[in-house]
């Protein structure tokens, strides 16, 4: 059988999935069939409800949701030995590397494996969703030389993370916006990190290795790392007047504009529209951000120059502006993305286990055959 090679596996289905759906031409994203706008704008929807929907394929009723939230609350704390391990991390290291190491370390502490037992799946989901935010916040405080703040049971998932990070209870409006942004980033079909999670899951290893592998993949600047690069780019541009000269220069040097373009979306990412709206709400309540005007002008200029190629803002373009206003440091943008995307990774882990076959693609060999071995003395 001749198989056509497609770089980056573009357009090649890697699985069958019922978790999320994207129409890149129409700008549609659905979680388990529900449009993302509908979920994000429901005043009663929360990230944990969304995570439950993605993982267990149904919206939980009040009782089921309360139980899930309670379990997550109960498991938020880190073992003191994980905190001790984190104390040895260099403070100059990137928080994504710290998170990847901590996620993998969970496998050492919870080494029992029972992948065909639904209660094991439930416990792993709860532990991972509960502990990732605590790990991210703890690393942030520890690298500043402070002790980590213990989670607070009376705060919601989103509010508790902002509290552990900034060492003060967040404004409820800010916590709500953060919760919506977690929902927006929770799942997005078979992107690079999800694919990585699925490949790892297909070997039937433990769920902590699955999440650690996905975290490592999300870290790259072409994937989750782009939101960090967007802020660096807006800082470099510096003023609205400099947007077009900056763009001309970048395009002349054939460099990518961070936060723009997507393998699937050929229109503006629906999540970028919602995040832009959230950013505007935050600025209205807590004060303007000078980079917002630069971002809007850049979006206009990129659309003029690259719109014909389908290059529009992706999810990372406005997320950084939202996170900045919530007091999240730039190098925590990707770990915050991981907090949220863990829901999607876990949903795909569970789906993969249900119909597992180990991933083992093929290749098109481009090397030599039957080459002679040249002894070391005869090599040039
Ligand atoms: N700036 C300028 N031109 C771009 C951009 C961009 N951001 N993105 C794509 N293009 C152009 C390419 O130069 C190419 O043009 P050409 O056909 O004339 O050579 C064309 O659009 C296709 O680009 P590819 O890189 O082949 O598209 P691909 O699907 O492989 O890459 C990607 C998608 C990686 C997201 C790309 O658009 C990119 O690097 N964007 C910037 C980084 C970024 O924002 N990443 C976050 C993505 S969202 C997420 O992962 C959460």
mmCIF file of C-alpha atoms in Angstrom, residues 33-274:
data_model
loop_
_atom_site.group_PDB
_atom_site.id
_atom_site.type_symbol
_atom_site.label_atom_id
_atom_site.label_comp_id
_atom_site.label_asym_id
_atom_site.label_seq_id
_atom_site.Cartn_x
_atom_site.Cartn_y
_atom_site.Cartn_z
ATOM 1 C CA UNK A 33 -21.615 19.029 20.917
ATOM 2 C CA UNK A 34 -22.139 22.243 22.917
ATOM 3 C CA UNK A 35 -20.848 25.428 21.211
ATOM 4 C CA UNK A 36 -18.009 27.029 23.156
ATOM 5 C CA UNK A 37 -19.795 30.412 23.253
ATOM 6 C CA UNK A 38 -22.783 28.786 24.934
ATOM 7 C CA UNK A 39 -20.655 27.151 27.638
ATOM 8 C CA UNK A 40 -18.442 30.170 28.257
ATOM 9 C CA UNK A 41 -21.291 32.633 28.516
ATOM 10 C CA UNK A 42 -23.567 30.572 30.809
ATOM 11 C CA UNK A 43 -23.393 32.363 34.169
ATOM 12 C CA UNK A 44 -23.685 29.046 36.023
ATOM 13 C CA UNK A 45 -21.091 27.123 33.995
ATOM 14 C CA UNK A 46 -17.742 26.542 35.683
ATOM 15 C CA UNK A 47 -14.481 25.020 34.553
ATOM 16 C CA UNK A 48 -15.043 21.944 36.759
ATOM 17 C CA UNK A 49 -18.452 21.397 35.209
ATOM 18 C CA UNK A 50 -16.800 21.670 31.776
ATOM 19 C CA UNK A 51 -14.078 19.217 32.804
ATOM 20 C CA UNK A 52 -16.743 16.764 33.970
ATOM 21 C CA UNK A 53 -18.611 17.157 30.684
ATOM 22 C CA UNK A 54 -15.465 16.523 28.646
ATOM 23 C CA UNK A 55 -14.304 13.517 30.664
ATOM 24 C CA UNK A 56 -17.618 11.779 31.431
ATOM 25 C CA UNK A 57 -19.612 12.959 28.423
ATOM 26 C CA UNK A 58 -22.530 14.483 30.341
ATOM 27 C CA UNK A 59 -23.338 17.690 32.147
ATOM 28 C CA UNK A 60 -23.377 16.760 35.841
ATOM 29 C CA UNK A 61 -26.515 17.458 37.863
ATOM 30 C CA UNK A 62 -26.192 19.563 41.027
ATOM 31 C CA UNK A 63 -25.468 16.607 43.275
ATOM 32 C CA UNK A 64 -22.880 14.959 41.015
ATOM 33 C CA UNK A 65 -21.125 18.273 40.459
ATOM 34 C CA UNK A 66 -21.038 19.069 44.171
ATOM 35 C CA UNK A 67 -19.469 15.693 44.884
ATOM 36 C CA UNK A 68 -16.857 16.168 42.138
ATOM 37 C CA UNK A 69 -16.011 19.667 43.431
ATOM 38 C CA UNK A 70 -15.726 18.322 46.960
ATOM 39 C CA UNK A 71 -13.314 15.558 45.907
ATOM 40 C CA UNK A 72 -11.176 18.072 44.016
ATOM 41 C CA UNK A 73 -11.116 20.397 47.041
ATOM 42 C CA UNK A 74 -10.051 17.518 49.281
ATOM 43 C CA UNK A 75 -7.085 16.581 47.051
ATOM 44 C CA UNK A 76 -5.687 20.061 46.390
ATOM 45 C CA UNK A 77 -2.811 19.826 48.850
ATOM 46 C CA UNK A 78 0.623 18.532 47.795
ATOM 47 C CA UNK A 79 2.547 15.908 49.709
ATOM 48 C CA UNK A 80 5.293 17.579 51.706
ATOM 49 C CA UNK A 81 7.854 15.423 49.855
ATOM 50 C CA UNK A 82 6.739 16.933 46.544
ATOM 51 C CA UNK A 83 7.164 20.378 48.076
ATOM 52 C CA UNK A 84 10.630 19.316 49.301
ATOM 53 C CA UNK A 85 11.489 18.122 45.802
ATOM 54 C CA UNK A 86 10.362 21.485 44.399
ATOM 55 C CA UNK A 87 12.667 23.320 46.811
ATOM 56 C CA UNK A 88 15.580 21.798 44.880
ATOM 57 C CA UNK A 89 14.371 23.222 41.555
ATOM 58 C CA UNK A 90 16.450 26.189 40.294
ATOM 59 C CA UNK A 91 14.418 29.391 40.594
ATOM 60 C CA UNK A 92 15.677 30.426 37.140
ATOM 61 C CA UNK A 93 14.075 27.330 35.573
ATOM 62 C CA UNK A 94 10.948 27.647 33.451
ATOM 63 C CA UNK A 95 7.696 26.908 35.330
ATOM 64 C CA UNK A 96 6.637 24.502 32.562
ATOM 65 C CA UNK A 97 9.695 22.356 33.279
ATOM 66 C CA UNK A 98 8.837 22.484 36.984
ATOM 67 C CA UNK A 99 5.253 21.438 36.233
ATOM 68 C CA UNK A 100 6.362 18.606 33.975
ATOM 69 C CA UNK A 101 8.699 17.281 36.689
ATOM 70 C CA UNK A 102 5.972 17.539 39.364
ATOM 71 C CA UNK A 103 3.363 15.837 37.167
ATOM 72 C CA UNK A 104 5.758 12.958 36.481
ATOM 73 C CA UNK A 105 6.625 12.765 40.199
ATOM 74 C CA UNK A 106 2.968 12.055 41.044
ATOM 75 C CA UNK A 107 3.525 8.663 39.398
ATOM 76 C CA UNK A 108 6.127 7.869 42.076
ATOM 77 C CA UNK A 109 3.749 8.649 44.918
ATOM 78 C CA UNK A 110 0.638 7.070 43.417
ATOM 79 C CA UNK A 111 2.198 4.053 41.769
ATOM 80 C CA UNK A 112 -0.772 1.682 41.817
ATOM 81 C CA UNK A 113 -2.088 1.146 38.312
ATOM 82 C CA UNK A 114 -5.555 -0.217 37.520
ATOM 83 C CA UNK A 115 -6.498 1.222 34.163
ATOM 84 C CA UNK A 116 -9.612 -0.943 33.810
ATOM 85 C CA UNK A 117 -11.052 0.174 37.153
ATOM 86 C CA UNK A 118 -13.410 3.207 36.878
ATOM 87 C CA UNK A 119 -12.660 4.221 40.481
ATOM 88 C CA UNK A 120 -8.931 4.364 39.645
ATOM 89 C CA UNK A 121 -9.702 6.553 36.600
ATOM 90 C CA UNK A 122 -11.859 8.826 38.779
ATOM 91 C CA UNK A 123 -9.160 9.111 41.476
ATOM 92 C CA UNK A 124 -6.456 9.930 38.909
ATOM 93 C CA UNK A 125 -8.638 12.577 37.236
ATOM 94 C CA UNK A 126 -9.420 14.179 40.597
ATOM 95 C CA UNK A 127 -5.813 14.115 41.772
ATOM 96 C CA UNK A 128 -4.459 15.628 38.554
ATOM 97 C CA UNK A 129 -7.082 18.391 38.273
ATOM 98 C CA UNK A 130 -6.749 19.141 41.987
ATOM 99 C CA UNK A 131 -2.976 19.261 42.245
ATOM 100 C CA UNK A 132 -1.796 20.946 39.037
ATOM 101 C CA UNK A 133 -2.932 24.454 40.124
ATOM 102 C CA UNK A 134 -1.312 23.960 43.531
ATOM 103 C CA UNK A 135 1.953 22.950 41.862
ATOM 104 C CA UNK A 136 1.972 25.958 39.539
ATOM 105 C CA UNK A 137 1.246 28.403 42.383
ATOM 106 C CA UNK A 138 3.745 26.711 44.735
ATOM 107 C CA UNK A 139 6.583 26.965 42.214
ATOM 108 C CA UNK A 140 5.823 30.652 41.697
ATOM 109 C CA UNK A 141 6.021 31.413 45.425
ATOM 110 C CA UNK A 142 9.012 29.155 46.074
ATOM 111 C CA UNK A 143 11.117 30.725 43.342
ATOM 112 C CA UNK A 144 10.492 34.101 45.031
ATOM 113 C CA UNK A 145 11.772 32.574 48.286
ATOM 114 C CA UNK A 146 8.300 32.370 49.903
ATOM 115 C CA UNK A 147 6.513 29.393 51.395
ATOM 116 C CA UNK A 148 3.656 28.078 49.256
ATOM 117 C CA UNK A 149 0.181 29.176 50.326
ATOM 118 C CA UNK A 150 -2.108 26.313 51.347
ATOM 119 C CA UNK A 151 -5.300 25.936 49.247
ATOM 120 C CA UNK A 152 -8.525 27.284 50.758
ATOM 121 C CA UNK A 153 -11.545 25.004 50.826
ATOM 122 C CA UNK A 154 -14.042 27.861 50.812
ATOM 123 C CA UNK A 155 -12.834 29.173 47.441
ATOM 124 C CA UNK A 156 -13.833 27.947 43.991
ATOM 125 C CA UNK A 157 -11.302 26.221 41.731
ATOM 126 C CA UNK A 158 -10.499 29.440 39.845
ATOM 127 C CA UNK A 159 -10.540 31.748 42.876
ATOM 128 C CA UNK A 160 -8.375 29.373 44.892
ATOM 129 C CA UNK A 161 -5.684 29.322 42.206
ATOM 130 C CA UNK A 162 -5.539 33.144 42.031
ATOM 131 C CA UNK A 163 -5.479 33.229 45.834
ATOM 132 C CA UNK A 164 -2.567 30.745 46.058
ATOM 133 C CA UNK A 165 -0.704 32.649 43.345
ATOM 134 C CA UNK A 166 -1.161 36.240 44.473
ATOM 135 C CA UNK A 167 -1.451 35.517 48.220
ATOM 136 C CA UNK A 168 -4.723 37.396 48.430
ATOM 137 C CA UNK A 169 -8.336 36.573 47.778
ATOM 138 C CA UNK A 170 -9.235 37.669 44.235
ATOM 139 C CA UNK A 171 -12.055 39.980 43.283
ATOM 140 C CA UNK A 172 -15.044 37.706 42.409
ATOM 141 C CA UNK A 173 -15.307 39.270 38.935
ATOM 142 C CA UNK A 174 -11.628 38.521 38.237
ATOM 143 C CA UNK A 175 -12.102 34.941 39.465
ATOM 144 C CA UNK A 176 -15.142 34.548 37.189
ATOM 145 C CA UNK A 177 -13.200 35.796 34.150
ATOM 146 C CA UNK A 178 -10.381 33.394 35.005
ATOM 147 C CA UNK A 179 -12.853 30.532 35.270
ATOM 148 C CA UNK A 180 -14.239 31.319 31.806
ATOM 149 C CA UNK A 181 -10.740 31.446 30.388
ATOM 150 C CA UNK A 182 -10.061 27.975 31.880
ATOM 151 C CA UNK A 183 -13.179 26.680 30.115
ATOM 152 C CA UNK A 184 -12.035 28.219 26.821
ATOM 153 C CA UNK A 185 -8.654 26.452 26.949
ATOM 154 C CA UNK A 186 -9.904 23.090 28.250
ATOM 155 C CA UNK A 187 -10.001 21.096 25.019
ATOM 156 C CA UNK A 188 -9.237 21.427 21.335
ATOM 157 C CA UNK A 189 -9.350 18.138 19.367
ATOM 158 C CA UNK A 190 -6.091 16.461 18.378
ATOM 159 C CA UNK A 191 -3.520 19.221 18.800
ATOM 160 C CA UNK A 192 0.170 18.451 19.452
ATOM 161 C CA UNK A 193 -0.044 18.054 23.249
ATOM 162 C CA UNK A 194 -3.250 16.003 23.109
ATOM 163 C CA UNK A 195 -1.723 13.769 20.475
ATOM 164 C CA UNK A 196 1.305 13.379 22.711
ATOM 165 C CA UNK A 197 -0.985 12.442 25.625
ATOM 166 C CA UNK A 198 -2.792 9.879 23.459
ATOM 167 C CA UNK A 199 0.423 8.266 22.191
ATOM 168 C CA UNK A 200 1.690 7.966 25.773
ATOM 169 C CA UNK A 201 -1.695 6.675 26.971
ATOM 170 C CA UNK A 202 -1.729 4.038 24.228
ATOM 171 C CA UNK A 203 1.260 2.297 25.850
ATOM 172 C CA UNK A 204 -0.929 1.775 28.984
ATOM 173 C CA UNK A 205 1.503 3.694 31.185
ATOM 174 C CA UNK A 206 0.249 5.634 34.212
ATOM 175 C CA UNK A 207 -1.838 8.826 33.841
ATOM 176 C CA UNK A 208 0.868 10.988 35.411
ATOM 177 C CA UNK A 209 3.279 10.054 32.605
ATOM 178 C CA UNK A 210 0.489 10.904 30.143
ATOM 179 C CA UNK A 211 0.078 14.386 31.640
ATOM 180 C CA UNK A 212 3.845 14.957 31.979
ATOM 181 C CA UNK A 213 4.306 14.111 28.330
ATOM 182 C CA UNK A 214 1.521 16.483 27.287
ATOM 183 C CA UNK A 215 2.908 19.293 29.477
ATOM 184 C CA UNK A 216 6.312 18.944 27.779
ATOM 185 C CA UNK A 217 4.669 19.191 24.370
ATOM 186 C CA UNK A 218 2.492 22.176 25.279
ATOM 187 C CA UNK A 219 5.589 24.119 26.353
ATOM 188 C CA UNK A 220 6.865 24.784 22.821
ATOM 189 C CA UNK A 221 6.536 28.277 21.271
ATOM 190 C CA UNK A 222 4.544 26.932 18.317
ATOM 191 C CA UNK A 223 1.907 25.580 20.709
ATOM 192 C CA UNK A 224 1.018 26.803 24.236
ATOM 193 C CA UNK A 225 4.202 28.834 24.570
ATOM 194 C CA UNK A 226 2.903 31.349 22.010
ATOM 195 C CA UNK A 227 0.913 33.432 24.545
ATOM 196 C CA UNK A 228 4.134 34.280 26.364
ATOM 197 C CA UNK A 229 5.755 35.282 23.074
ATOM 198 C CA UNK A 230 2.765 37.484 22.201
ATOM 199 C CA UNK A 231 3.391 39.702 25.241
ATOM 200 C CA UNK A 232 7.135 39.879 24.423
ATOM 201 C CA UNK A 233 6.163 40.919 20.880
ATOM 202 C CA UNK A 234 3.678 43.597 22.048
ATOM 203 C CA UNK A 235 6.373 44.973 24.391
ATOM 204 C CA UNK A 236 8.855 45.047 21.526
ATOM 205 C CA UNK A 237 6.375 46.912 19.299
ATOM 206 C CA UNK A 238 5.921 49.432 22.114
ATOM 207 C CA UNK A 239 3.434 51.812 20.438
ATOM 208 C CA UNK A 240 0.496 51.797 18.036
ATOM 209 C CA UNK A 241 2.571 53.846 15.535
ATOM 210 C CA UNK A 242 5.212 51.122 15.433
ATOM 211 C CA UNK A 243 2.779 48.296 14.572
ATOM 212 C CA UNK A 244 3.018 48.526 10.784
ATOM 213 C CA UNK A 245 6.814 49.094 10.559
ATOM 214 C CA UNK A 246 7.255 46.114 12.957
ATOM 215 C CA UNK A 247 4.968 43.919 10.862
ATOM 216 C CA UNK A 248 6.687 44.890 7.595
ATOM 217 C CA UNK A 249 10.055 44.077 9.110
ATOM 218 C CA UNK A 250 8.964 40.682 10.508
ATOM 219 C CA UNK A 251 7.298 39.629 7.278
ATOM 220 C CA UNK A 252 10.287 40.747 5.221
ATOM 221 C CA UNK A 253 12.461 38.523 7.407
ATOM 222 C CA UNK A 254 9.886 35.720 6.900
ATOM 223 C CA UNK A 255 9.249 35.498 10.630
ATOM 224 C CA UNK A 256 5.947 34.384 12.123
ATOM 225 C CA UNK A 257 3.714 36.807 13.992
ATOM 226 C CA UNK A 258 3.027 35.144 17.328
ATOM 227 C CA UNK A 259 -0.596 34.518 18.276
ATOM 228 C CA UNK A 260 -1.664 34.359 14.618
ATOM 229 C CA UNK A 261 -2.346 31.416 12.335
ATOM 230 C CA UNK A 262 -3.651 27.966 13.072
ATOM 231 C CA UNK A 263 -3.460 24.589 11.402
ATOM 232 C CA UNK A 264 -7.247 24.245 11.479
ATOM 233 C CA UNK A 265 -8.823 27.721 11.794
ATOM 234 C CA UNK A 266 -8.759 29.823 8.664
ATOM 235 C CA UNK A 267 -10.895 32.523 10.329
ATOM 236 C CA UNK A 268 -10.529 34.206 13.724
ATOM 237 C CA UNK A 269 -10.455 31.562 16.457
ATOM 238 C CA UNK A 270 -13.820 31.718 18.298
ATOM 239 C CA UNK A 271 -11.909 31.592 21.608
ATOM 240 C CA UNK A 272 -9.929 34.696 20.576
ATOM 241 C CA UNK A 273 -13.222 36.588 20.105
ATOM 242 C CA UNK A 274 -14.403 35.629 23.594
#
